[in-house]
XYZ file of C-alpha atoms in Angstrom:
185
model
C -51.562 -37.853 -28.477
C -55.110 -36.452 -29.088
C -57.671 -38.462 -27.873
C -61.601 -36.740 -28.780
C -63.709 -39.779 -27.845
C -64.438 -40.730 -23.711
C -65.462 -43.851 -22.349
C -67.202 -44.687 -19.490
C -66.083 -48.002 -19.861
C -63.548 -49.025 -22.013
C -64.711 -50.104 -25.523
C -61.433 -50.581 -27.575
C -58.656 -53.619 -28.182
C -56.088 -51.829 -29.129
C -54.191 -48.213 -28.228
C -55.293 -45.669 -26.150
C -58.255 -45.270 -25.138
C -60.110 -41.993 -22.239
C -62.415 -43.992 -19.742
C -63.684 -41.360 -17.715
C -64.126 -42.018 -14.311
C -66.121 -42.977 -10.811
C -65.652 -39.733 -9.847
C -64.747 -37.790 -12.994
C -61.044 -37.572 -14.038
C -60.491 -38.529 -17.183
C -58.183 -41.582 -17.217
C -55.912 -43.830 -20.237
C -55.422 -46.843 -21.353
C -52.871 -48.503 -23.115
C -50.256 -51.478 -23.836
C -47.456 -51.199 -22.219
C -44.787 -50.337 -23.720
C -40.808 -51.170 -22.328
C -40.565 -47.708 -22.186
C -43.087 -48.397 -18.606
C -41.478 -50.815 -17.125
C -39.006 -48.849 -14.013
C -43.412 -47.513 -13.203
C -44.861 -50.571 -13.585
C -41.846 -52.931 -11.692
C -42.167 -49.578 -8.797
C -46.088 -50.096 -8.557
C -46.376 -53.995 -8.423
C -43.388 -53.142 -5.877
C -45.705 -50.337 -4.105
C -49.053 -51.567 -3.759
C -48.421 -55.859 -3.794
C -46.513 -58.227 -2.040
C -46.343 -60.743 -4.964
C -43.297 -59.171 -6.613
C -41.602 -59.825 -10.388
C -37.741 -58.574 -11.921
C -37.407 -56.951 -15.001
C -37.303 -60.636 -17.181
C -40.757 -61.646 -15.870
C -42.074 -58.334 -17.492
C -40.528 -58.007 -20.081
C -41.377 -61.952 -20.920
C -44.589 -60.956 -20.295
C -45.107 -58.347 -23.359
C -42.980 -59.873 -25.341
C -45.250 -62.207 -25.605
C -48.701 -61.403 -24.968
C -47.629 -57.106 -26.095
C -52.211 -56.681 -26.511
C -51.919 -57.683 -23.364
C -50.044 -56.318 -20.883
C -52.700 -53.359 -19.828
C -51.719 -50.066 -18.307
C -53.645 -46.777 -17.517
C -52.583 -43.290 -17.303
C -53.592 -40.987 -14.848
C -52.266 -36.971 -15.525
C -49.660 -38.578 -18.042
C -48.322 -40.702 -15.137
C -48.604 -44.973 -15.594
C -50.919 -45.604 -12.394
C -51.786 -49.007 -13.027
C -51.301 -52.322 -15.117
C -52.092 -55.063 -15.683
C -50.415 -58.464 -16.599
C -51.661 -61.461 -18.522
C -50.318 -64.500 -20.115
C -52.845 -67.527 -22.359
C -51.617 -70.778 -21.608
C -53.100 -74.684 -22.137
C -54.390 -76.340 -19.661
C -57.083 -78.159 -17.882
C -60.160 -76.038 -17.834
C -61.877 -74.643 -14.436
C -65.494 -73.785 -16.207
C -65.343 -77.680 -17.823
C -64.111 -79.534 -15.331
C -62.109 -82.485 -16.921
C -61.867 -81.108 -20.829
C -58.793 -78.645 -22.072
C -59.078 -75.702 -22.643
C -56.882 -71.803 -23.784
C -57.456 -70.479 -20.242
C -56.075 -66.682 -19.341
C -54.826 -65.552 -15.847
C -54.244 -62.851 -14.656
C -51.417 -62.768 -13.990
C -50.563 -60.112 -11.896
C -52.665 -56.353 -11.158
C -52.068 -53.598 -9.296
C -52.646 -49.617 -9.023
C -52.092 -46.460 -6.823
C -53.605 -45.692 -3.503
C -53.966 -42.878 -5.483
C -55.905 -43.188 -8.628
C -58.460 -46.437 -6.995
C -62.103 -46.816 -6.468
C -62.191 -44.350 -9.711
C -62.508 -47.178 -12.026
C -58.985 -48.192 -13.165
C -58.979 -51.814 -12.289
C -62.589 -52.858 -12.703
C -61.512 -51.542 -16.641
C -58.656 -53.059 -17.462
C -59.763 -56.321 -16.453
C -62.438 -56.153 -18.981
C -60.146 -55.201 -21.989
C -57.169 -57.642 -20.126
C -60.479 -59.765 -20.565
C -61.618 -59.341 -23.841
C -57.618 -59.138 -25.087
C -56.922 -62.316 -23.861
C -59.952 -63.546 -25.933
C -59.395 -61.158 -29.085
C -55.696 -61.806 -30.196
C -54.890 -65.297 -27.980
C -58.359 -67.535 -28.848
C -58.320 -68.166 -24.218
C -62.216 -69.140 -24.132
C -61.975 -68.801 -19.628
C -59.923 -66.170 -17.573
C -58.000 -67.347 -14.728
C -56.651 -65.423 -11.521
C -55.637 -66.207 -7.597
C -56.124 -63.834 -5.132
C -55.488 -63.734 -1.723
C -58.273 -64.929 0.581
C -58.464 -62.105 3.023
C -58.329 -59.691 -0.515
C -61.931 -58.923 -0.470
C -61.649 -55.585 -2.361
C -60.077 -57.847 -5.252
C -62.814 -60.078 -4.767
C -65.538 -57.903 -4.962
C -63.806 -56.107 -7.625
C -63.861 -59.886 -9.588
C -67.263 -60.723 -8.644
C -68.483 -58.191 -10.169
C -67.140 -59.075 -13.505
C -68.955 -62.307 -12.576
C -65.866 -64.636 -11.345
C -66.112 -67.317 -9.654
C -64.613 -69.171 -6.403
C -63.900 -72.550 -8.797
C -60.707 -74.518 -5.623
C -58.182 -72.904 -2.786
C -54.637 -73.193 -3.060
C -53.651 -73.990 0.854
C -51.005 -71.234 1.769
C -50.101 -70.255 -1.873
C -47.831 -66.728 -0.794
C -45.174 -66.845 0.312
C -46.393 -65.506 4.266
C -48.484 -68.997 4.099
C -51.550 -67.459 3.339
C -54.500 -69.725 1.144
C -55.595 -68.162 -2.851
C -59.294 -68.272 -4.347
C -58.320 -69.271 -7.839
C -61.649 -67.136 -9.203
C -62.415 -67.697 -12.689
C -65.084 -67.499 -15.438
C -66.249 -68.592 -19.499
C -65.239 -65.571 -21.717
C -67.312 -67.310 -23.859
C -69.948 -65.098 -24.112
C -68.230 -62.626 -23.359
C -67.389 -59.366 -25.905
């Protein structure tokens, strides 16, 4: 793979692209491929308490391939973002139906954090959900104690729109955070 242009923020909708991290390291964003499955599953198990079986990742890849993003640093997958699009009641325009992007899971290995990997995967994933799958808004669940993630989502203009008591298997509550994709490029 020969990529020439390096961006500071993701610009592409498909294919691999080079992103310069905040610390100067360059990482690659691209769509998930089946060959990434074991690495993505291992990242999920290493960094998140909510773990999914392999078939769950495969199902999302098959149904929403453009919205399942991975990040590579030095040739190794170091992060992933798995998304889907659903039809249901809007979190933004209460009482109205909407096509909603759903950030199912996002994880980044500790050695690749704080350089912009999650931020760029979020932008690319949201753009893919809008452009390829018609999402009008996007939402996610996040542990109320996960301040770094909440701050990232706020930086991306997500707002807390609801609270689900006891959402996680250990009994912790979750915020539902959402944002419109109407004026999102």
